Coordinates of C-alpha atoms in Angstrom, one line a residue:
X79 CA 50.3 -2.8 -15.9
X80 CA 46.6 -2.0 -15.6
X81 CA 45.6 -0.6 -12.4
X82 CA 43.3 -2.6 -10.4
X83 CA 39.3 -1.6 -9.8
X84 CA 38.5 -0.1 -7.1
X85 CA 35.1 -1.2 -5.1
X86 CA 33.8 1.0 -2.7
X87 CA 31.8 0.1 0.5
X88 CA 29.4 2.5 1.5
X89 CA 28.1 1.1 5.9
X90 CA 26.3 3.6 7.8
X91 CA 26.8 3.3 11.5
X92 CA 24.4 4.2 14.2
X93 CA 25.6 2.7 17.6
X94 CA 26.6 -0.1 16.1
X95 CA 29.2 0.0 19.6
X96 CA 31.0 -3.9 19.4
X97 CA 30.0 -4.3 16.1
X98 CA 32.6 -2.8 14.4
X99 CA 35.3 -5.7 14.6
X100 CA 33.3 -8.2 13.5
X101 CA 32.2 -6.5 10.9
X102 CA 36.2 -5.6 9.4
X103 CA 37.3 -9.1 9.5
X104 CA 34.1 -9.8 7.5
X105 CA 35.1 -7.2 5.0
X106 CA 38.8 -7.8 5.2
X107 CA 38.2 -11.7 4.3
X108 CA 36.6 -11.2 1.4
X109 CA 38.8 -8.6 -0.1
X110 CA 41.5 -10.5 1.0
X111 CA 39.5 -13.5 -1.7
X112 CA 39.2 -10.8 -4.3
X113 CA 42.9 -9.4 -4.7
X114 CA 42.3 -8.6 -8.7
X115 CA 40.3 -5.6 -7.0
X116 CA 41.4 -2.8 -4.6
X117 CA 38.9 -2.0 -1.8
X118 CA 37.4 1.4 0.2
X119 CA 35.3 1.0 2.7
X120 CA 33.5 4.3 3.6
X121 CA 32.3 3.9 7.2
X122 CA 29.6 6.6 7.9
X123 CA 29.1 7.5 11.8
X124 CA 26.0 8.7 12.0
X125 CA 25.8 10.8 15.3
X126 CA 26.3 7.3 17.3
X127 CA 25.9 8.0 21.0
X128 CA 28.1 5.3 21.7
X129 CA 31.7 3.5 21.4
X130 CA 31.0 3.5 17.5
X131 CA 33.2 6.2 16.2
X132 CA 36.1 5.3 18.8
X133 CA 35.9 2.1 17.6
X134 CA 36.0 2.9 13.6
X135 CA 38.8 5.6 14.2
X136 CA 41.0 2.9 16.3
X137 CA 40.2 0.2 12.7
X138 CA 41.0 3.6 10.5
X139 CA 44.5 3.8 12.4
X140 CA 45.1 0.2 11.8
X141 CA 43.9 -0.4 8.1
X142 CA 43.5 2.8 6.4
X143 CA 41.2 1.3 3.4
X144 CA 38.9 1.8 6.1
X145 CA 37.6 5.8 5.6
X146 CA 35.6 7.3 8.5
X147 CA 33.4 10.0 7.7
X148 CA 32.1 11.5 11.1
X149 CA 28.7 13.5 10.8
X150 CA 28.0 16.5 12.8
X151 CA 24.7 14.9 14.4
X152 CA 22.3 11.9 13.7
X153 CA 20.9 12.6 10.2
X154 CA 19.0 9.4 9.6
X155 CA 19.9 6.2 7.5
X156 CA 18.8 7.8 3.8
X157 CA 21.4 10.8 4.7
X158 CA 24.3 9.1 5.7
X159 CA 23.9 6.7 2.9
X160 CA 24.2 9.7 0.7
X161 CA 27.5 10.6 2.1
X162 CA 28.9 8.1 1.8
X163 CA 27.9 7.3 -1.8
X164 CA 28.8 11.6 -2.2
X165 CA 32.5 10.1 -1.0
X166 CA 32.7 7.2 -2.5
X167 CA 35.7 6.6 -6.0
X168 CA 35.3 3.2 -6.9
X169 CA 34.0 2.0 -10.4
X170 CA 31.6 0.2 -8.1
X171 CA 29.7 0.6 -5.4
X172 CA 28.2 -1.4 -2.5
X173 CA 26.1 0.0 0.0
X174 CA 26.1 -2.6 3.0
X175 CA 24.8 -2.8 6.4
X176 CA 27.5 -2.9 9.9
X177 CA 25.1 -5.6 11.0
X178 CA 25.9 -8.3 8.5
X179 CA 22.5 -9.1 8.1
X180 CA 23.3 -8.5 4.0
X181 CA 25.7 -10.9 4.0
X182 CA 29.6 -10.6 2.2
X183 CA 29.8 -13.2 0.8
X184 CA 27.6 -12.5 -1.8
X185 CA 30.1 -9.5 -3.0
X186 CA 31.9 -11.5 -4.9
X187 CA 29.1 -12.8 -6.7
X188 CA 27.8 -9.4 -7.9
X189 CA 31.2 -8.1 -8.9
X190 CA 30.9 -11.2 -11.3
X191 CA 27.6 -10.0 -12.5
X192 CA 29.2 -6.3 -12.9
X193 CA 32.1 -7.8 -15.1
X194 CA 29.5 -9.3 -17.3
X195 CA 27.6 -6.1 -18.1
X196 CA 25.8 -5.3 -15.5
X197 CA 25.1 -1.6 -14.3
X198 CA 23.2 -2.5 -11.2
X199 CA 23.2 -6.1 -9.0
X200 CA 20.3 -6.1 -6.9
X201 CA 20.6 -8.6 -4.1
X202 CA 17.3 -10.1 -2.7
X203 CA 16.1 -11.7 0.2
X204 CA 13.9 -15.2 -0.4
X205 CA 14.2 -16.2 3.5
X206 CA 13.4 -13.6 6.1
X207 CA 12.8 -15.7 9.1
X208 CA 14.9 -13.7 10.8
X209 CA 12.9 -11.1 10.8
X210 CA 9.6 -11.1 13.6
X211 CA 6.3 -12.1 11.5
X212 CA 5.0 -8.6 12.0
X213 CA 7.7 -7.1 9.9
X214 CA 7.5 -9.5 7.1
X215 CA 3.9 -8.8 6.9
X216 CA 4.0 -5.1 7.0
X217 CA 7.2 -5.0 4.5
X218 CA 5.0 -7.0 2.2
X219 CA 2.0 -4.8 2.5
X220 CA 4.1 -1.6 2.3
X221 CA 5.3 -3.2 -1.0
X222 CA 2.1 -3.9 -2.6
X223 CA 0.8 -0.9 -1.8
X224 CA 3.6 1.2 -2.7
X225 CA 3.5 -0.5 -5.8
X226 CA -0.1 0.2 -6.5
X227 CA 0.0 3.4 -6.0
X228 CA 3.3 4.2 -8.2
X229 CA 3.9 4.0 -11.5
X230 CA 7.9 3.5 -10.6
X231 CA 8.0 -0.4 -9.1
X232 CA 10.5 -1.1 -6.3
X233 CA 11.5 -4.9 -6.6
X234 CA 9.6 -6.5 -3.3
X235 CA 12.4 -7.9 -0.7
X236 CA 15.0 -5.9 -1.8
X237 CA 16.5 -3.7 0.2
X238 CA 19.8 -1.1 -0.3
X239 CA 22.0 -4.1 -0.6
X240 CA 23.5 -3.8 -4.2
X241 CA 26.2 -3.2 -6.5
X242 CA 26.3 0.0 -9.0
X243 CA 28.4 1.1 -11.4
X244 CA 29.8 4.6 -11.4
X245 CA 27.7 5.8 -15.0
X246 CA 24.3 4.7 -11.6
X247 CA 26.7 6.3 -8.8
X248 CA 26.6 9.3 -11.0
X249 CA 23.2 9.7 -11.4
X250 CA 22.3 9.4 -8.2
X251 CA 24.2 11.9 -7.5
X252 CA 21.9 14.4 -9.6
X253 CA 19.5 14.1 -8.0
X254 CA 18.6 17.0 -5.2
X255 CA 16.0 15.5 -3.2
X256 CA 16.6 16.7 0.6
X257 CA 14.2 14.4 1.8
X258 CA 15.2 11.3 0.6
X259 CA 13.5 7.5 -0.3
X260 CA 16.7 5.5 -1.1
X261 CA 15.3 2.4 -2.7
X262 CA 12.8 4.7 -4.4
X263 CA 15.9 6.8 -6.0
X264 CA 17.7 3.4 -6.3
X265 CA 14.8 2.5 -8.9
X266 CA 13.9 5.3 -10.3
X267 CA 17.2 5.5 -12.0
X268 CA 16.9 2.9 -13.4
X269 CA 19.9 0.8 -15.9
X270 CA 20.6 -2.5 -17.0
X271 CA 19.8 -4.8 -13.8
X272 CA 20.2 -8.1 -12.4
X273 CA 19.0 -9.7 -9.5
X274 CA 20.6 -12.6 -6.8
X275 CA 18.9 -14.2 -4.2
X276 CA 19.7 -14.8 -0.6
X277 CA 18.6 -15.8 2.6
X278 CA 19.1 -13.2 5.3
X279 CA 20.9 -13.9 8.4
X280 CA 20.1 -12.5 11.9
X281 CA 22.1 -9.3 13.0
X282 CA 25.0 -10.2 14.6
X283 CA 25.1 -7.1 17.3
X284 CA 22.4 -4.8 18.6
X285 CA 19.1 -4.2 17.7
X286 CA 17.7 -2.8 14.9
X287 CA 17.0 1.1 15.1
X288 CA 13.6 1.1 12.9
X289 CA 10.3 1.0 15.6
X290 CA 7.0 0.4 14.3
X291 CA 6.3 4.2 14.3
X292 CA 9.9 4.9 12.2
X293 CA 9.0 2.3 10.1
X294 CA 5.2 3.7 9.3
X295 CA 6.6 7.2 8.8
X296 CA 9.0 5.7 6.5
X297 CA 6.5 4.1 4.5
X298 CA 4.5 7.7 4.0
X299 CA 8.2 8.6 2.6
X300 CA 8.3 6.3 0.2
X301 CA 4.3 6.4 -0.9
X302 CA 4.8 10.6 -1.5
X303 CA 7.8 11.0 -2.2
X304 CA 6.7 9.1 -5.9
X305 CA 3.2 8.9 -5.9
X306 CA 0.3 12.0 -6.1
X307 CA -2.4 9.1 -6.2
X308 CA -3.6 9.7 -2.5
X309 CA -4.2 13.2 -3.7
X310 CA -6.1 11.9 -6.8
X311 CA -8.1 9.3 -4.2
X312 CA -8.7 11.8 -2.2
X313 CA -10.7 13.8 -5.1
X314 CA -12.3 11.0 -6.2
X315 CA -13.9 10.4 -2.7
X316 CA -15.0 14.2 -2.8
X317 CA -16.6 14.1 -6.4
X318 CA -18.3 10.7 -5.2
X319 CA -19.7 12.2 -1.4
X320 CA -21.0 15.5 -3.7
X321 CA -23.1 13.1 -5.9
X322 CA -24.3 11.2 -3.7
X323 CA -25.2 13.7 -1.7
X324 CA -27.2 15.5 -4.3
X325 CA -29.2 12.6 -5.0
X326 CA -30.1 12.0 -1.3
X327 CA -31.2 15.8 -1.0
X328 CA -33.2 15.0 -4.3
X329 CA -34.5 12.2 -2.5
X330 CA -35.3 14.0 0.5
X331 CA -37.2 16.7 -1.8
X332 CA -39.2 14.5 -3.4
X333 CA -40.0 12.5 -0.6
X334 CA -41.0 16.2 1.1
X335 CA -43.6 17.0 -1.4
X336 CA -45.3 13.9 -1.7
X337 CA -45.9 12.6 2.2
X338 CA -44.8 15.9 4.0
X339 CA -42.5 16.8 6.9
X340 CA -40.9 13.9 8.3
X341 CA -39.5 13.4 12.0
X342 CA -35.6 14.7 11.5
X343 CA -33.6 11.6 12.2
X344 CA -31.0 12.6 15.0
X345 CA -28.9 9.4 14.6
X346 CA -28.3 9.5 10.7
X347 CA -27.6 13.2 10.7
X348 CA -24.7 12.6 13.4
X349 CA -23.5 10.0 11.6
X350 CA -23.2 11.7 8.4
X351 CA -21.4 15.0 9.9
X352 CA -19.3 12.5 11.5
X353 CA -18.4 10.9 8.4
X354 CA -18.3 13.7 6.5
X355 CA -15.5 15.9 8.9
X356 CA -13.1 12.3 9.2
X357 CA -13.3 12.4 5.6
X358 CA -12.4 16.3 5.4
X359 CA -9.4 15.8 8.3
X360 CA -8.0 12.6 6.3
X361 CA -8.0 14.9 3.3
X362 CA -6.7 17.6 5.0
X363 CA -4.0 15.0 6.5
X364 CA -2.9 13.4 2.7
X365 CA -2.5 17.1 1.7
X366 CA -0.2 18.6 4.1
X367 CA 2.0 15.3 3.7
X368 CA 2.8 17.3 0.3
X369 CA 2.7 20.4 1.5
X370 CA 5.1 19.5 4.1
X371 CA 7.3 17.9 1.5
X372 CA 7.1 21.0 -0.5
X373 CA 8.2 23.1 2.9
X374 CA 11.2 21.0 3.4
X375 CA 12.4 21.1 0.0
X376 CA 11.9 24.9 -0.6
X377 CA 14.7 25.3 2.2
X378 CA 17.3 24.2 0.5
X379 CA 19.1 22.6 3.7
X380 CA 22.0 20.2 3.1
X381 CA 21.1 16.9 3.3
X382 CA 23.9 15.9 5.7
X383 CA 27.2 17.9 7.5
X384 CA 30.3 16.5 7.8
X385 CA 32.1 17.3 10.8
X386 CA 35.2 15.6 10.2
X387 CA 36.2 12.9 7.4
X388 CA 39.3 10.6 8.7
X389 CA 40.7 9.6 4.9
X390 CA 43.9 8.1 3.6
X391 CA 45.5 10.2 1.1
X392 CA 43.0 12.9 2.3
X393 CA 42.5 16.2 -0.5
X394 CA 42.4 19.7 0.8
X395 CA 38.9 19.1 0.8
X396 CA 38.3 16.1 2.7
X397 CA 40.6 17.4 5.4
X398 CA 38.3 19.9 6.2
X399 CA 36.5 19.7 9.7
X400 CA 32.9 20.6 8.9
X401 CA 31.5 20.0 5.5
X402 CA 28.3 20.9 3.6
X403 CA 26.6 17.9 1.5
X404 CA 27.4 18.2 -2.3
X405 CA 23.6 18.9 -2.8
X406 CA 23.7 21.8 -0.7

């Protein structure tokens, strides 16, 4: 008898306290309306300062498809996703949000699209009404501008909702970024893709952890982490000032000679040292972005550490209670 694929789950959790229930019978339903497959669900705590991890170790005692991997501190979204995709066996897997805002449902849909050849089942939002206007608009703009900028396209709307095969689990997996732009790995990878649509839901629990400011900093992440054109901009702007400074100071030559010694102006000199330092500090700014980048990277720091991971079947290795990240 064949033995039944196995679809892994990858949820970060980040005091996602009273969310956790809600979020199993969701899960458990629908695997429940896929028996042909077996199911793990890899439940990522990451440093929750809440009822989070109680909660998923009480669901790990009672259904142990439920894995908990417990991370020595709060590591960030991109991190934890990591581990869990690090821990995850499946032929296929999902990473999902605890808020249900991605919703199930459509899990059986892109295990369909998986059957029929495909490496990587991208799931896309058409209706994000629940969502305030201000972060439609900014997650459109950060879109088009990422995209402008790259020459590697992340689809617009889609988010780390999706299904991958293991040959895409695997090569993700290679890669040893520390600081780490998920959807920007996610397409860089590339494979044969597909895409489904659907309307996203309001979370069902809490609030979402992403400020303006987290969300801003996020999008330098992504715009850095696969683009050098600010750095090319940047020079552009330089070689333009330097001629155009040149011909003024012709200008001002010429204009010297032939009618004499003017009046200094007081009001265009300020302006144009003014000018001219912004431009230096935004330079100086775009640079140490990569510099920085460069800094983190030369460390070689784990990306995440595990302090404990709560497994059924656990190997020697994953009963361990502190762990380094595979890329370490």
């Amino acid at each position: 008898m064949t033995r039944p694929k196995t679809i892994s789950l990858v949820v970060p959790f980040y005091n996602e306290g009273g969310g956790v229930d809600g979020f199993a019978r969701s899960i458990s339903a629908i695997a429940a309306g896929l028996p042909a497959y077996r199911f793990e669900i890899i439940c990522i705590d990451d440093g929750s300062r809440d009822s989070t991890l109680r909660e998923l170790l009480a669901l790990h005692q009672r259904d142990p498809r439920f894995t908990v991997i417990e991370l020595s501190r709060n590591f960030g979204k991109e991190a934890a996703m990591t581990a869990g995709i690090d821990a995850a066996r499946g032929e296929a897997v999902i990473p999902i949000d605890a808020d249900l805002q991605d919703p199930p449902e459509l899990i059986g849909q892109m295990i369909a699209q998986w059957e029929q050849g495909a490496e990587v089942v991208l799931a896309k939002r058409t209706d994000r009404s629940s969502d305030s206007y201000l972060k439609r608009q900014s997650a459109s703009l950060f879109y088009r501008f990422h995209n402008a900028l790259s020459g590697l396209k992340i689809p617009e709307n889609v988010g780390d909702f999706r299904l991958m095969d293991r040959v895409v689990v695997d090569a993700l997996r290679q890669l040893p970024e520390r600081q780490r732009f998920m959807k920007g790995l996610f397409a860089w990878v590339g494979f044969k893709t597909v895409t489904l649509e659907y309307s996203r839901q309001a979370r069902e629990v809490g609030m979402t952890k992403f400020s303006g400011w987290k969300l801003w900093n996020f999008a330098l992440e992504g715009i850095t982490s696969f683009s050098t054109v600010p750095l090319r901009i940047m020079t552009y702007l330089g070689i333009t000032g330097t001629l155009v400074t040149s011909l003024y100071a012709l200008y001002i030559v010429i204009r010297t000679l032939l009618h004499g010694v003017d009046v200094p102006g007081y009001a265009s000199l300020l302006v144009a040292i003014l000018f001219t330092g912004s431009l230096q500090l935004v330079g100086m700014g775009i640079l140490g972005e990569y510099v920085g980048r460069i800094y983190m990277e030369s460390k070689q720091r784990p990306i995440y550490v595990i302090r404990h991971c709560h497994r059924a079947l656990a190997s020697a290795t994953d009963s361990d209670t502190t762990q380094a990240s595979t890329h370490g």
